[in-house]
Short mmCIF file of C-alpha atoms in Angstrom, two decimals:
data_model
loop_
_atom_site.label_atom_id
_atom_site.label_comp_id
_atom_site.label_asym_id
_atom_site.label_seq_id
_atom_site.Cartn_x
_atom_site.Cartn_y
_atom_site.Cartn_z
CA MET A 54 17.65 6.65 75.74
CA SER A 55 14.81 8.08 73.66
CA ASP A 56 15.48 9.18 70.10
CA ALA A 57 13.63 10.06 66.90
CA THR A 58 13.61 6.55 65.42
CA ARG A 59 9.91 5.90 66.00
CA TYR A 60 8.98 9.16 64.24
CA VAL A 61 11.03 8.52 61.07
CA PRO A 62 9.02 6.97 58.21
CA PRO A 63 10.60 3.67 57.10
CA ASP A 64 10.27 4.75 53.46
CA GLY A 65 9.09 7.75 51.49
CA ASP A 66 10.76 10.87 50.16
CA LEU A 67 12.08 14.09 51.70
CA ASP A 68 8.60 15.60 51.80
CA ASP A 69 7.42 12.61 53.85
CA LEU A 70 10.35 13.03 56.24
CA ARG A 71 9.73 16.75 56.57
CA ALA A 72 6.06 16.22 57.35
CA ALA A 73 6.79 13.53 59.93
CA ALA A 74 9.50 15.62 61.59
CA ARG A 75 6.95 18.29 62.48
CA ASP A 76 5.60 15.95 65.15
CA CYS A 77 8.92 14.67 66.48
CA HIS A 78 9.20 14.41 70.26
CA GLY A 79 12.41 12.40 70.23
CA CYS A 80 14.03 14.78 72.72
CA GLU A 81 12.86 17.65 74.90
CA LEU A 82 13.82 20.47 72.53
CA TYR A 83 10.44 20.40 70.77
CA ARG A 84 8.77 21.73 73.93
CA HIS A 85 10.18 25.24 73.58
CA ALA A 86 11.08 25.59 69.90
CA THR A 87 8.60 27.23 67.57
CA GLN A 88 8.82 24.44 65.01
CA THR A 89 10.99 21.75 63.50
CA VAL A 90 13.44 23.16 60.97
CA PHE A 91 14.10 20.41 58.46
CA GLY A 92 16.64 20.25 55.66
CA GLU A 93 16.01 21.81 52.26
CA GLY A 94 17.37 21.30 48.77
CA PRO A 95 17.32 18.88 45.85
CA ALA A 96 16.76 15.21 46.66
CA ASP A 97 19.55 14.36 44.21
CA ALA A 98 22.06 16.93 45.50
CA ARG A 99 25.67 15.80 45.16
CA VAL A 100 26.70 17.95 48.14
CA VAL A 101 25.16 18.32 51.61
CA LEU A 102 25.93 21.17 53.99
CA VAL A 103 25.19 20.27 57.60
CA GLY A 104 25.26 22.73 60.48
CA GLU A 105 24.65 22.46 64.20
CA GLN A 106 21.04 23.49 64.81
CA PRO A 107 18.57 26.21 63.77
CA GLY A 108 19.06 29.67 65.19
CA ASP A 109 16.49 32.22 66.27
CA GLN A 110 15.54 33.33 62.75
CA GLU A 111 15.50 29.78 61.44
CA ASP A 112 13.18 28.76 64.27
CA ARG A 113 10.80 31.61 63.48
CA GLN A 114 10.85 31.19 59.69
CA GLY A 115 11.09 27.39 59.51
CA HIS A 116 14.02 27.28 57.06
CA PRO A 117 17.72 26.46 57.62
CA PHE A 118 20.42 29.15 57.42
CA VAL A 119 18.25 32.23 56.87
CA GLY A 120 19.65 34.40 59.69
CA PRO A 121 22.93 36.36 59.85
CA ALA A 122 25.07 33.19 59.64
CA GLY A 123 23.02 32.04 56.66
CA ARG A 124 23.60 35.31 54.84
CA LEU A 125 27.34 35.00 55.41
CA LEU A 126 27.17 31.40 54.20
CA ASP A 127 25.34 32.48 51.04
CA ARG A 128 28.02 35.08 50.33
CA ALA A 129 30.85 32.57 50.85
CA LEU A 130 29.16 29.89 48.74
CA ALA A 131 28.74 32.37 45.89
CA GLU A 132 32.39 33.44 46.12
CA ALA A 133 33.50 29.80 46.22
CA GLY A 134 31.47 29.01 43.11
CA ILE A 135 28.94 26.76 44.85
CA ASP A 136 25.28 27.20 43.92
CA ARG A 137 23.26 27.01 47.14
CA ASP A 138 20.19 25.97 45.19
CA ALA A 139 22.08 22.88 44.00
CA VAL A 140 23.07 21.65 47.47
CA TYR A 141 21.06 20.15 50.31
CA VAL A 142 21.27 22.23 53.51
CA THR A 143 20.37 20.79 56.91
CA ASN A 144 21.35 20.66 60.58
CA ALA A 145 22.41 17.86 62.90
CA VAL A 146 19.70 18.96 65.37
CA LYS A 147 16.33 20.07 64.00
CA HIS A 148 15.02 22.19 66.91
CA PHE A 149 16.36 25.47 68.29
CA LYS A 150 17.89 25.19 71.76
CA PHE A 151 18.11 28.49 73.60
CA VAL A 152 18.04 30.34 76.90
CA GLU A 153 15.89 33.42 77.39
CA ARG A 154 17.48 36.70 78.42
CA GLY A 155 14.73 39.25 78.68
CA LYS A 156 13.03 39.30 75.30
CA ARG A 157 16.02 37.73 73.55
CA ARG A 158 16.52 34.04 72.85
CA ILE A 159 20.21 33.17 73.08
CA HIS A 160 21.59 30.10 71.32
CA ALA A 161 22.56 27.23 73.63
CA GLN A 162 24.75 24.42 72.37
CA PRO A 163 22.89 21.12 72.01
CA GLY A 164 24.11 18.32 74.23
CA ARG A 165 25.24 14.87 73.20
CA THR A 166 21.85 13.40 74.18
CA GLU A 167 20.02 15.76 71.83
CA ILE A 168 22.47 15.18 68.98
CA VAL A 169 22.12 11.41 69.26
CA ALA A 170 18.34 11.68 69.58
CA CYS A 171 18.13 13.63 66.32
CA ALA A 172 20.61 11.46 64.38
CA PRO A 173 17.89 9.23 62.80
CA TRP A 174 16.60 12.25 60.87
CA PHE A 175 20.01 13.07 59.42
CA GLU A 176 20.63 9.41 58.60
CA ALA A 177 17.27 9.25 56.80
CA GLU A 178 18.09 12.41 54.84
CA MET A 179 21.41 10.91 53.74
CA ARG A 180 19.76 7.64 52.66
CA ILE A 181 17.52 9.59 50.31
CA VAL A 182 19.92 12.26 49.04
CA ARG A 183 22.96 9.94 48.82
CA PRO A 184 25.50 12.78 48.45
CA ARG A 185 29.05 12.37 47.31
CA LEU A 186 30.31 15.12 49.63
CA VAL A 187 29.19 16.32 53.07
CA VAL A 188 30.49 19.67 54.31
CA CYS A 189 30.28 19.91 58.11
CA LEU A 190 29.83 23.46 59.37
CA GLY A 191 31.19 23.55 62.90
CA SER A 192 32.24 21.16 65.62
CA ILE A 193 28.78 19.84 66.52
CA ALA A 194 28.04 18.89 62.92
CA ALA A 195 31.48 17.34 62.43
CA LYS A 196 31.20 15.22 65.56
CA ALA A 197 27.68 14.15 64.59
CA VAL A 198 28.98 12.92 61.24
CA LEU A 199 32.52 11.78 62.08
CA GLY A 200 32.39 10.89 65.79
CA GLN A 201 33.19 12.52 69.10
CA SER A 202 36.97 12.35 68.68
CA PHE A 203 36.95 14.59 65.60
CA ARG A 204 38.48 18.04 66.08
CA VAL A 205 37.72 20.75 63.54
CA THR A 206 40.64 22.83 64.79
CA ALA A 207 43.07 20.05 63.85
CA GLN A 208 41.43 18.64 60.72
CA ARG A 209 39.46 21.45 59.06
CA GLY A 210 39.64 21.60 55.29
CA ARG A 211 40.90 18.03 54.91
CA LEU A 212 39.06 15.51 52.75
CA ILE A 213 37.99 12.48 54.80
CA SER A 214 36.54 9.34 53.25
CA THR A 215 33.71 7.40 54.87
CA GLU A 216 31.87 4.35 53.65
CA ASP A 217 29.07 6.42 52.11
CA TYR A 218 30.55 9.81 51.15
CA GLU A 219 33.50 12.17 51.39
CA VAL A 220 33.55 14.75 54.20
CA ILE A 221 35.16 18.14 54.68
CA ALA A 222 34.78 20.01 57.97
CA THR A 223 35.10 23.72 58.56
CA VAL A 224 33.89 26.24 61.14
CA HIS A 225 30.28 27.31 61.46
CA PRO A 226 29.61 30.66 59.74
CA SER A 227 28.44 32.06 63.09
CA ALA A 228 32.01 31.55 64.33
CA VAL A 229 33.20 33.85 61.56
CA LEU A 230 30.73 36.50 62.73
CA ARG A 231 32.06 36.22 66.30
CA ALA A 232 35.75 36.19 65.35
CA PRO A 233 37.98 39.02 66.63
CA ASP A 234 39.37 39.39 63.09
CA ARG A 235 36.35 38.72 60.93
CA THR A 236 38.25 39.38 57.68
CA GLU A 237 40.85 36.73 58.46
CA ALA A 238 38.22 34.26 59.70
CA TYR A 239 36.12 34.77 56.58
CA ALA A 240 39.13 34.21 54.31
CA ALA A 241 39.90 30.91 56.04
CA PHE A 242 36.24 29.84 55.84
CA LEU A 243 36.13 30.72 52.15
CA ALA A 244 39.32 28.72 51.54
CA ASP A 245 37.67 25.66 53.09
CA LEU A 246 34.62 26.04 50.84
CA LYS A 247 36.88 26.45 47.81
CA ALA A 248 38.60 23.20 48.81
CA ALA A 249 35.17 21.58 48.83
CA ARG A 250 34.40 23.14 45.45
CA SER A 251 37.54 21.63 43.99
CA ILE A 252 35.96 18.20 44.35
CA PHE A 253 32.38 19.42 43.88
CA PRO A 254 30.95 17.12 41.20
CA GLU A 255 29.72 18.88 38.12
CA SER A 256 25.94 18.73 37.84
#
């Protein structure tokens, strides 16, 4: 199965990775996306936030979490006491997957093949950043980091230790926007981020 390995520089910094990722053809998603949307943030960030994939606005602007879900995330991070500028923000999949409905581009969930194909980019980001905590935003991100058997619904908000870093999983902010009771969903999301903040290393 094809993946991004051959496109990932064997050494270099985040800028080198970002430049190389622009030409990644490790899966078919590059054919229709506007551009690669790579991670952003300090190379020495203690905390990494990882989502599923770019959305429509992220694909157009070239930056992660700048659409409606990103604005909700910014609000929740501020309320939780987490400085977004101090964390590294990325996605498990770097290209926008969508279906067209008229003039609209509707998010389509990436498949296992695409997640695995893009994994070398996330692994390279983690080798450089070397965070102490990874916060997984949504099921796709959590499974990409913790394996296919992980269930956010059963284990959200719990601290999980891996060989390289601690992990906390919560819902994706877009799930809060879609929730029947957005107030309740936001409160639960904020509680998860506050749990992450409680172990957020002081910079």
